[in-house]
GROMACS .gro file of C-alpha atoms in nm:
model
  375
    1UNK     CA    1   1.874  21.120  10.150
    2UNK     CA    2   1.732  20.838  10.352
    3UNK     CA    3   1.417  20.867  10.560
    4UNK     CA    4   1.641  20.864  10.874
    5UNK     CA    5   1.850  21.154  10.727
    6UNK     CA    6   1.530  21.341  10.619
    7UNK     CA    7   1.391  21.311  10.977
    8UNK     CA    8   1.711  21.457  11.094
    9UNK     CA    9   1.698  21.729  10.833
   10UNK     CA   10   1.348  21.843  10.958
   11UNK     CA   11   1.477  21.837  11.320
   12UNK     CA   12   1.750  22.055  11.213
   13UNK     CA   13   1.510  22.308  11.052
   14UNK     CA   14   1.313  22.318  11.364
   15UNK     CA   15   1.634  22.403  11.561
   16UNK     CA   16   1.733  22.671  11.312
   17UNK     CA   17   1.392  22.820  11.323
   18UNK     CA   18   1.408  22.826  11.721
   19UNK     CA   19   1.772  22.981  11.716
   20UNK     CA   20   1.641  23.257  11.480
   21UNK     CA   21   1.358  23.337  11.721
   22UNK     CA   22   1.082  23.245  11.469
   23UNK     CA   23   0.948  22.953  11.695
   24UNK     CA   24   0.942  22.930  12.068
   25UNK     CA   25   0.921  22.565  12.130
   26UNK     CA   26   1.134  22.278  12.267
   27UNK     CA   27   1.301  22.089  11.975
   28UNK     CA   28   1.146  21.742  11.971
   29UNK     CA   29   1.377  21.448  11.968
   30UNK     CA   30   1.198  21.273  11.673
   31UNK     CA   31   1.035  21.391  11.359
   32UNK     CA   32   0.816  21.125  11.168
   33UNK     CA   33   0.843  21.124  10.784
   34UNK     CA   34   0.633  20.894  10.587
   35UNK     CA   35   0.500  20.859  10.235
   36UNK     CA   36   0.221  21.145  10.168
   37UNK     CA   37  -0.132  21.051  10.246
   38UNK     CA   38  -0.448  21.136  10.038
   39UNK     CA   39  -0.402  21.501   9.901
   40UNK     CA   40  -0.031  21.513   9.967
   41UNK     CA   41   0.232  21.524   9.704
   42UNK     CA   42   0.621  21.458   9.692
   43UNK     CA   43   0.818  21.172   9.822
   44UNK     CA   44   0.766  21.224  10.194
   45UNK     CA   45   0.534  21.419  10.434
   46UNK     CA   46   0.604  21.540  10.783
   47UNK     CA   47   0.340  21.654  11.031
   48UNK     CA   48   0.586  21.812  11.256
   49UNK     CA   49   0.405  22.153  11.224
   50UNK     CA   50   0.082  21.994  11.371
   51UNK     CA   51   0.298  21.864  11.674
   52UNK     CA   52   0.461  22.213  11.730
   53UNK     CA   53   0.150  22.434  11.679
   54UNK     CA   54   0.004  22.432  12.020
   55UNK     CA   55   0.334  22.503  12.219
   56UNK     CA   56   0.437  22.754  11.951
   57UNK     CA   57   0.113  22.933  11.993
   58UNK     CA   58   0.041  22.949  11.625
   59UNK     CA   59  -0.161  22.756  11.369
   60UNK     CA   60  -0.002  22.434  11.203
   61UNK     CA   61  -0.001  22.614  10.873
   62UNK     CA   62   0.181  22.912  11.027
   63UNK     CA   63   0.444  22.690  11.165
   64UNK     CA   64   0.488  22.505  10.841
   65UNK     CA   65   0.540  22.841  10.670
   66UNK     CA   66   0.811  22.907  10.907
   67UNK     CA   67   0.995  22.572  10.864
   68UNK     CA   68   0.963  22.557  10.479
   69UNK     CA   69   1.249  22.797  10.401
   70UNK     CA   70   1.486  22.606  10.616
   71UNK     CA   71   1.411  22.302  10.412
   72UNK     CA   72   1.384  22.433  10.067
   73UNK     CA   73   1.754  22.429   9.914
   74UNK     CA   74   1.888  22.183  10.148
   75UNK     CA   75   2.103  21.923   9.961
   76UNK     CA   76   1.878  21.639   9.837
   77UNK     CA   77   1.559  21.832   9.872
   78UNK     CA   78   1.415  21.988   9.556
   79UNK     CA   79   1.078  22.116   9.672
   80UNK     CA   80   0.859  22.156   9.985
   81UNK     CA   81   0.484  22.204   9.949
   82UNK     CA   82   0.238  22.275  10.218
   83UNK     CA   83  -0.102  22.095  10.213
   84UNK     CA   84  -0.398  22.063  10.438
   85UNK     CA   85  -0.379  22.199  10.785
   86UNK     CA   86   0.010  22.224  10.776
   87UNK     CA   87   0.167  21.911  10.642
   88UNK     CA   88   0.531  21.950  10.478
   89UNK     CA   89   0.540  21.759  10.165
   90UNK     CA   90   0.892  21.705  10.066
   91UNK     CA   91   1.023  21.623   9.718
   92UNK     CA   92   1.384  21.479   9.698
   93UNK     CA   93   1.654  21.450   9.424
   94UNK     CA   94   1.527  21.102   9.314
   95UNK     CA   95   1.858  20.960   9.184
   96UNK     CA   96   2.067  21.093   9.472
   97UNK     CA   97   1.784  20.986   9.728
   98UNK     CA   98   1.745  20.641   9.577
   99UNK     CA   99   2.128  20.569   9.572
  100UNK     CA  100   2.160  20.701   9.933
  101UNK     CA  101   1.879  20.479  10.051
  102UNK     CA  102   2.029  20.160   9.909
  103UNK     CA  103   2.383  20.260  10.024
  104UNK     CA  104   2.251  20.309  10.382
  105UNK     CA  105   2.060  19.969  10.372
  106UNK     CA  106   2.376  19.795  10.256
  107UNK     CA  107   2.587  19.968  10.529
  108UNK     CA  108   2.349  19.864  10.813
  109UNK     CA  109   2.265  19.508  10.665
  110UNK     CA  110   1.992  19.328  10.847
  111UNK     CA  111   2.004  19.589  11.125
  112UNK     CA  112   1.876  19.854  10.882
  113UNK     CA  113   1.593  20.037  11.071
  114UNK     CA  114   1.731  19.963  11.423
  115UNK     CA  115   1.791  20.240  11.673
  116UNK     CA  116   2.152  20.367  11.699
  117UNK     CA  117   2.162  20.334  12.078
  118UNK     CA  118   1.946  20.266  12.381
  119UNK     CA  119   1.656  20.501  12.436
  120UNK     CA  120   1.617  20.445  12.801
  121UNK     CA  121   1.287  20.271  12.788
  122UNK     CA  122   1.226  19.980  13.018
  123UNK     CA  123   0.922  19.770  12.914
  124UNK     CA  124   0.762  19.499  13.091
  125UNK     CA  125   0.549  19.244  12.874
  126UNK     CA  126   0.316  19.019  13.065
  127UNK     CA  127   0.099  18.763  12.891
  128UNK     CA  128  -0.142  18.477  12.965
  129UNK     CA  129  -0.078  18.106  12.964
  130UNK     CA  130  -0.153  18.102  12.595
  131UNK     CA  131   0.096  17.992  12.305
  132UNK     CA  132  -0.017  18.280  12.073
  133UNK     CA  133   0.029  18.549  12.345
  134UNK     CA  134   0.363  18.427  12.429
  135UNK     CA  135   0.482  18.418  12.074
  136UNK     CA  136   0.346  18.773  12.006
  137UNK     CA  137   0.506  18.901  12.333
  138UNK     CA  138   0.841  18.753  12.231
  139UNK     CA  139   0.825  18.899  11.885
  140UNK     CA  140   0.718  19.228  12.012
  141UNK     CA  141   1.018  19.220  12.272
  142UNK     CA  142   1.253  19.162  11.960
  143UNK     CA  143   1.085  19.470  11.789
  144UNK     CA  144   1.127  19.688  12.113
  145UNK     CA  145   1.475  19.590  12.152
  146UNK     CA  146   1.544  19.685  11.798
  147UNK     CA  147   1.423  20.024  11.884
  148UNK     CA  148   1.660  20.073  12.183
  149UNK     CA  149   1.429  19.963  12.458
  150UNK     CA  150   1.520  19.713  12.733
  151UNK     CA  151   1.240  19.446  12.764
  152UNK     CA  152   1.132  19.179  13.001
  153UNK     CA  153   0.890  18.909  12.897
  154UNK     CA  154   0.688  18.715  13.150
  155UNK     CA  155   0.393  18.470  13.127
  156UNK     CA  156   0.126  18.328  13.359
  157UNK     CA  157   0.224  17.985  13.235
  158UNK     CA  158   0.441  17.819  12.981
  159UNK     CA  159   0.487  17.482  12.816
  160UNK     CA  160   0.847  17.347  12.732
  161UNK     CA  161   0.735  17.223  12.394
  162UNK     CA  162   0.679  17.578  12.283
  163UNK     CA  163   1.059  17.625  12.315
  164UNK     CA  164   1.168  17.307  12.144
  165UNK     CA  165   0.915  17.350  11.838
  166UNK     CA  166   0.883  17.731  11.803
  167UNK     CA  167   1.192  17.849  11.970
  168UNK     CA  168   0.996  18.079  12.194
  169UNK     CA  169   1.137  18.180  12.536
  170UNK     CA  170   1.027  18.406  12.816
  171UNK     CA  171   1.231  18.562  13.105
  172UNK     CA  172   1.004  18.429  13.387
  173UNK     CA  173   0.679  18.230  13.438
  174UNK     CA  174   0.427  18.291  13.713
  175UNK     CA  175   0.161  18.507  13.831
  176UNK     CA  176   0.253  18.877  13.830
  177UNK     CA  177   0.181  19.130  14.098
  178UNK     CA  178  -0.141  19.330  14.085
  179UNK     CA  179   0.035  19.630  13.969
  180UNK     CA  180   0.161  19.416  13.644
  181UNK     CA  181  -0.162  19.299  13.462
  182UNK     CA  182  -0.141  19.121  13.140
  183UNK     CA  183  -0.078  19.352  12.860
  184UNK     CA  184  -0.036  19.107  12.557
  185UNK     CA  185  -0.355  18.925  12.495
  186UNK     CA  186  -0.420  18.849  12.131
  187UNK     CA  187  -0.720  18.638  12.015
  188UNK     CA  188  -0.613  18.276  12.089
  189UNK     CA  189  -0.603  17.981  11.849
  190UNK     CA  190  -0.955  17.813  11.883
  191UNK     CA  191  -0.934  17.522  12.133
  192UNK     CA  192  -1.156  17.307  11.902
  193UNK     CA  193  -1.173  17.283  11.523
  194UNK     CA  194  -0.838  17.438  11.450
  195UNK     CA  195  -0.510  17.273  11.374
  196UNK     CA  196  -0.223  17.285  11.628
  197UNK     CA  197   0.011  17.552  11.523
  198UNK     CA  198   0.300  17.351  11.665
  199UNK     CA  199   0.243  17.094  11.380
  200UNK     CA  200   0.360  17.351  11.136
  201UNK     CA  201   0.701  17.359  11.278
  202UNK     CA  202   0.905  17.664  11.385
  203UNK     CA  203   0.882  17.907  11.089
  204UNK     CA  204   0.534  17.835  10.950
  205UNK     CA  205   0.401  17.801  11.304
  206UNK     CA  206   0.533  18.134  11.409
  207UNK     CA  207   0.415  18.309  11.090
  208UNK     CA  208   0.046  18.173  11.135
  209UNK     CA  209   0.048  18.317  11.483
  210UNK     CA  210   0.216  18.650  11.403
  211UNK     CA  211   0.084  18.745  11.062
  212UNK     CA  212  -0.287  18.820  11.179
  213UNK     CA  213  -0.355  19.130  11.369
  214UNK     CA  214  -0.397  19.068  11.739
  215UNK     CA  215  -0.774  19.109  11.712
  216UNK     CA  216  -0.814  18.850  11.430
  217UNK     CA  217  -0.824  18.489  11.482
  218UNK     CA  218  -0.525  18.293  11.345
  219UNK     CA  219  -0.565  18.026  11.079
  220UNK     CA  220  -0.329  17.731  11.163
  221UNK     CA  221  -0.386  17.502  10.870
  222UNK     CA  222  -0.121  17.363  10.633
  223UNK     CA  223  -0.167  17.646  10.382
  224UNK     CA  224   0.131  17.812  10.556
  225UNK     CA  225   0.341  17.514  10.439
  226UNK     CA  226   0.241  17.534  10.052
  227UNK     CA  227   0.516  17.648   9.832
  228UNK     CA  228   0.301  17.853   9.597
  229UNK     CA  229   0.223  18.205   9.539
  230UNK     CA  230  -0.100  18.218   9.750
  231UNK     CA  231   0.103  18.166  10.066
  232UNK     CA  232   0.243  18.498  10.191
  233UNK     CA  233   0.537  18.334  10.393
  234UNK     CA  234   0.647  18.159  10.079
  235UNK     CA  235   0.643  18.466   9.876
  236UNK     CA  236   0.864  18.657  10.135
  237UNK     CA  237   1.108  18.387  10.164
  238UNK     CA  238   1.114  18.330   9.785
  239UNK     CA  239   1.193  18.696   9.734
  240UNK     CA  240   1.470  18.667   9.967
  241UNK     CA  241   1.631  18.359   9.807
  242UNK     CA  242   1.588  18.528   9.468
  243UNK     CA  243   1.764  18.837   9.587
  244UNK     CA  244   2.045  18.626   9.718
  245UNK     CA  245   2.068  18.428   9.398
  246UNK     CA  246   2.104  18.753   9.200
  247UNK     CA  247   2.437  18.832   9.406
  248UNK     CA  248   2.563  18.468   9.329
  249UNK     CA  249   2.475  18.497   8.955
  250UNK     CA  250   2.607  18.831   8.928
  251UNK     CA  251   2.948  18.706   9.060
  252UNK     CA  252   2.949  18.424   8.798
  253UNK     CA  253   2.910  18.710   8.533
  254UNK     CA  254   3.190  18.918   8.674
  255UNK     CA  255   3.022  19.208   8.831
  256UNK     CA  256   2.919  19.340   9.176
  257UNK     CA  257   2.687  19.587   9.327
  258UNK     CA  258   2.724  19.968   9.327
  259UNK     CA  259   2.437  20.190   9.428
  260UNK     CA  260   2.348  20.452   9.162
  261UNK     CA  261   2.073  20.546   8.923
  262UNK     CA  262   1.842  20.247   8.819
  263UNK     CA  263   1.733  20.241   8.465
  264UNK     CA  264   1.477  20.008   8.361
  265UNK     CA  265   1.457  19.928   7.980
  266UNK     CA  266   1.220  19.782   7.761
  267UNK     CA  267   1.455  19.483   7.697
  268UNK     CA  268   1.386  19.331   8.023
  269UNK     CA  269   1.170  19.034   8.010
  270UNK     CA  270   0.944  18.842   8.247
  271UNK     CA  271   0.943  18.496   8.403
  272UNK     CA  272   0.895  18.205   8.160
  273UNK     CA  273   0.546  18.114   8.134
  274UNK     CA  274   0.435  17.791   8.301
  275UNK     CA  275   0.721  17.806   8.559
  276UNK     CA  276   0.473  17.787   8.845
  277UNK     CA  277   0.684  18.051   9.032
  278UNK     CA  278   0.542  18.377   9.173
  279UNK     CA  279   0.589  18.697   8.979
  280UNK     CA  280   0.464  18.953   9.221
  281UNK     CA  281   0.211  19.216   9.165
  282UNK     CA  282   0.323  19.435   8.881
  283UNK     CA  283   0.464  19.433   8.540
  284UNK     CA  284   0.797  19.286   8.515
  285UNK     CA  285   0.916  19.475   8.209
  286UNK     CA  286   0.950  19.857   8.128
  287UNK     CA  287   1.005  20.156   8.378
  288UNK     CA  288   0.850  20.190   8.705
  289UNK     CA  289   0.910  19.850   8.880
  290UNK     CA  290   1.178  20.013   9.103
  291UNK     CA  291   0.993  20.282   9.264
  292UNK     CA  292   0.725  20.099   9.454
  293UNK     CA  293   1.005  19.875   9.594
  294UNK     CA  294   1.230  20.163   9.688
  295UNK     CA  295   0.940  20.324   9.849
  296UNK     CA  296   0.877  20.012  10.058
  297UNK     CA  297   1.243  19.988  10.156
  298UNK     CA  298   1.262  20.338  10.255
  299UNK     CA  299   0.937  20.284  10.479
  300UNK     CA  300   1.110  19.988  10.669
  301UNK     CA  301   1.250  20.202  10.961
  302UNK     CA  302   0.892  20.367  11.027
  303UNK     CA  303   0.735  20.024  11.014
  304UNK     CA  304   0.972  19.880  11.272
  305UNK     CA  305   0.926  20.179  11.518
  306UNK     CA  306   0.541  20.160  11.470
  307UNK     CA  307   0.540  19.774  11.520
  308UNK     CA  308   0.750  19.820  11.836
  309UNK     CA  309   0.541  20.103  11.987
  310UNK     CA  310   0.207  19.928  11.911
  311UNK     CA  311   0.345  19.579  12.018
  312UNK     CA  312   0.222  19.449  11.672
  313UNK     CA  313   0.458  19.225  11.494
  314UNK     CA  314   0.175  19.168  11.249
  315UNK     CA  315   0.263  19.514  11.097
  316UNK     CA  316   0.613  19.407  11.011
  317UNK     CA  317   0.493  19.064  10.874
  318UNK     CA  318   0.246  19.257  10.630
  319UNK     CA  319   0.529  19.496  10.552
  320UNK     CA  320   0.745  19.212  10.446
  321UNK     CA  321   0.476  19.084  10.215
  322UNK     CA  322   0.467  19.426  10.054
  323UNK     CA  323   0.838  19.435   9.990
  324UNK     CA  324   0.837  19.093   9.848
  325UNK     CA  325   0.564  19.180   9.619
  326UNK     CA  326   0.718  19.485   9.501
  327UNK     CA  327   1.067  19.315   9.477
  328UNK     CA  328   0.959  19.002   9.279
  329UNK     CA  329   0.897  19.194   8.938
  330UNK     CA  330   1.197  19.414   8.996
  331UNK     CA  331   1.424  19.109   9.049
  332UNK     CA  332   1.358  18.982   8.695
  333UNK     CA  333   1.536  19.292   8.566
  334UNK     CA  334   1.857  19.277   8.769
  335UNK     CA  335   2.097  19.058   8.553
  336UNK     CA  336   2.174  19.115   8.182
  337UNK     CA  337   1.983  18.943   7.937
  338UNK     CA  338   2.109  18.765   7.604
  339UNK     CA  339   2.414  18.947   7.479
  340UNK     CA  340   2.386  19.251   7.713
  341UNK     CA  341   2.706  19.340   7.905
  342UNK     CA  342   2.684  19.429   8.264
  343UNK     CA  343   2.640  19.800   8.290
  344UNK     CA  344   2.625  20.077   8.575
  345UNK     CA  345   2.253  20.023   8.562
  346UNK     CA  346   2.280  19.653   8.619
  347UNK     CA  347   2.531  19.713   8.910
  348UNK     CA  348   2.268  19.955   9.057
  349UNK     CA  349   1.997  19.718   9.017
  350UNK     CA  350   2.198  19.440   9.178
  351UNK     CA  351   2.256  19.693   9.493
  352UNK     CA  352   1.887  19.723   9.515
  353UNK     CA  353   1.848  19.340   9.509
  354UNK     CA  354   2.100  19.309   9.797
  355UNK     CA  355   1.923  19.569   9.981
  356UNK     CA  356   1.599  19.364   9.948
  357UNK     CA  357   1.771  19.065  10.080
  358UNK     CA  358   1.896  19.253  10.385
  359UNK     CA  359   1.539  19.394  10.462
  360UNK     CA  360   1.380  19.068  10.426
  361UNK     CA  361   1.646  18.877  10.628
  362UNK     CA  362   1.631  19.123  10.903
  363UNK     CA  363   1.249  19.155  10.920
  364UNK     CA  364   1.219  18.770  10.929
  365UNK     CA  365   1.488  18.734  11.203
  366UNK     CA  366   1.287  18.980  11.422
  367UNK     CA  367   0.979  18.749  11.371
  368UNK     CA  368   1.210  18.455  11.459
  369UNK     CA  369   1.175  18.305  11.124
  370UNK     CA  370   1.450  18.165  10.905
  371UNK     CA  371   1.543  18.340  10.573
  372UNK     CA  372   1.706  18.051  10.361
  373UNK     CA  373   1.937  18.164  10.081
  374UNK     CA  374   1.806  17.868   9.874
  375UNK     CA  375   1.443  17.770   9.836
   0.00000   0.00000   0.00000
């Protein structure tokens, strides 16, 4: 069960409770599910009971108690535990859930996490005559469109070189009417003492302006061009290239991807010492490397929605770094080693690797950054 499917299952539980007369509320259009917070348990948690408590005239915990029986026993759900004021902590059938998640990502490709249809929102983004503001506004528009909104971007001023170097565009330029104030205004690049982000080129220049939060001052030095582990952009693009290479190498070995249970064995080995390439933030051998990665992949739709809602492409950029850091140790375990023959586990690992490639490529595209297959 994917997070999207789980969200629909939670809404279905609400609808069933309403139909049974146990809740008297309007069924919401969306139920957010996310990894449990402190004090939580299971695979995902939902605060839907807190959202419905006031209109239902009950406490959040009472609403959660009403909803729990409608969730327990649903295919793919193994347990539901109530914590705190009324959080629903949901445990999933791990093997079925992981395979379903990977299958859904491969089906959607680089559009995984996108809305299925327009949601009726019309959003106007207006920014000052400032390079970073224009880049943030354009990336925010990409995110909003991915979530079904109709978006128009305007700026107080614009330079043609911004398009030729960074590929950024707006729909109109000029002073907006009084009823449309500037609503995208990140901290600009310092006028003095900082390198011109245009000197970094399209990909590194956009990353330098988008990766920091809007309230943080961007760094525009050549560290964004360095091909080493300390550069987050390099780690993201390197993980994408490694994922694509796994598919090519598997084809040479005569096997393809097939979502299923992922079994990590102690025979997997790490990166050769002295290679100078990043290995991520985890142990490359043994069991467990897949779970942080699958959790990060599952969280991708929520991150896209939150980044769009808050006009915060930096949230997506940081999420891509988290996916890459979780992926790099896992990618070391995808292909057979030595005399191993390709097994069902290898095909399942390859499916996860291809899911990683799809998520990283789609995320970078939303930021306007290229995802090369070779690096």
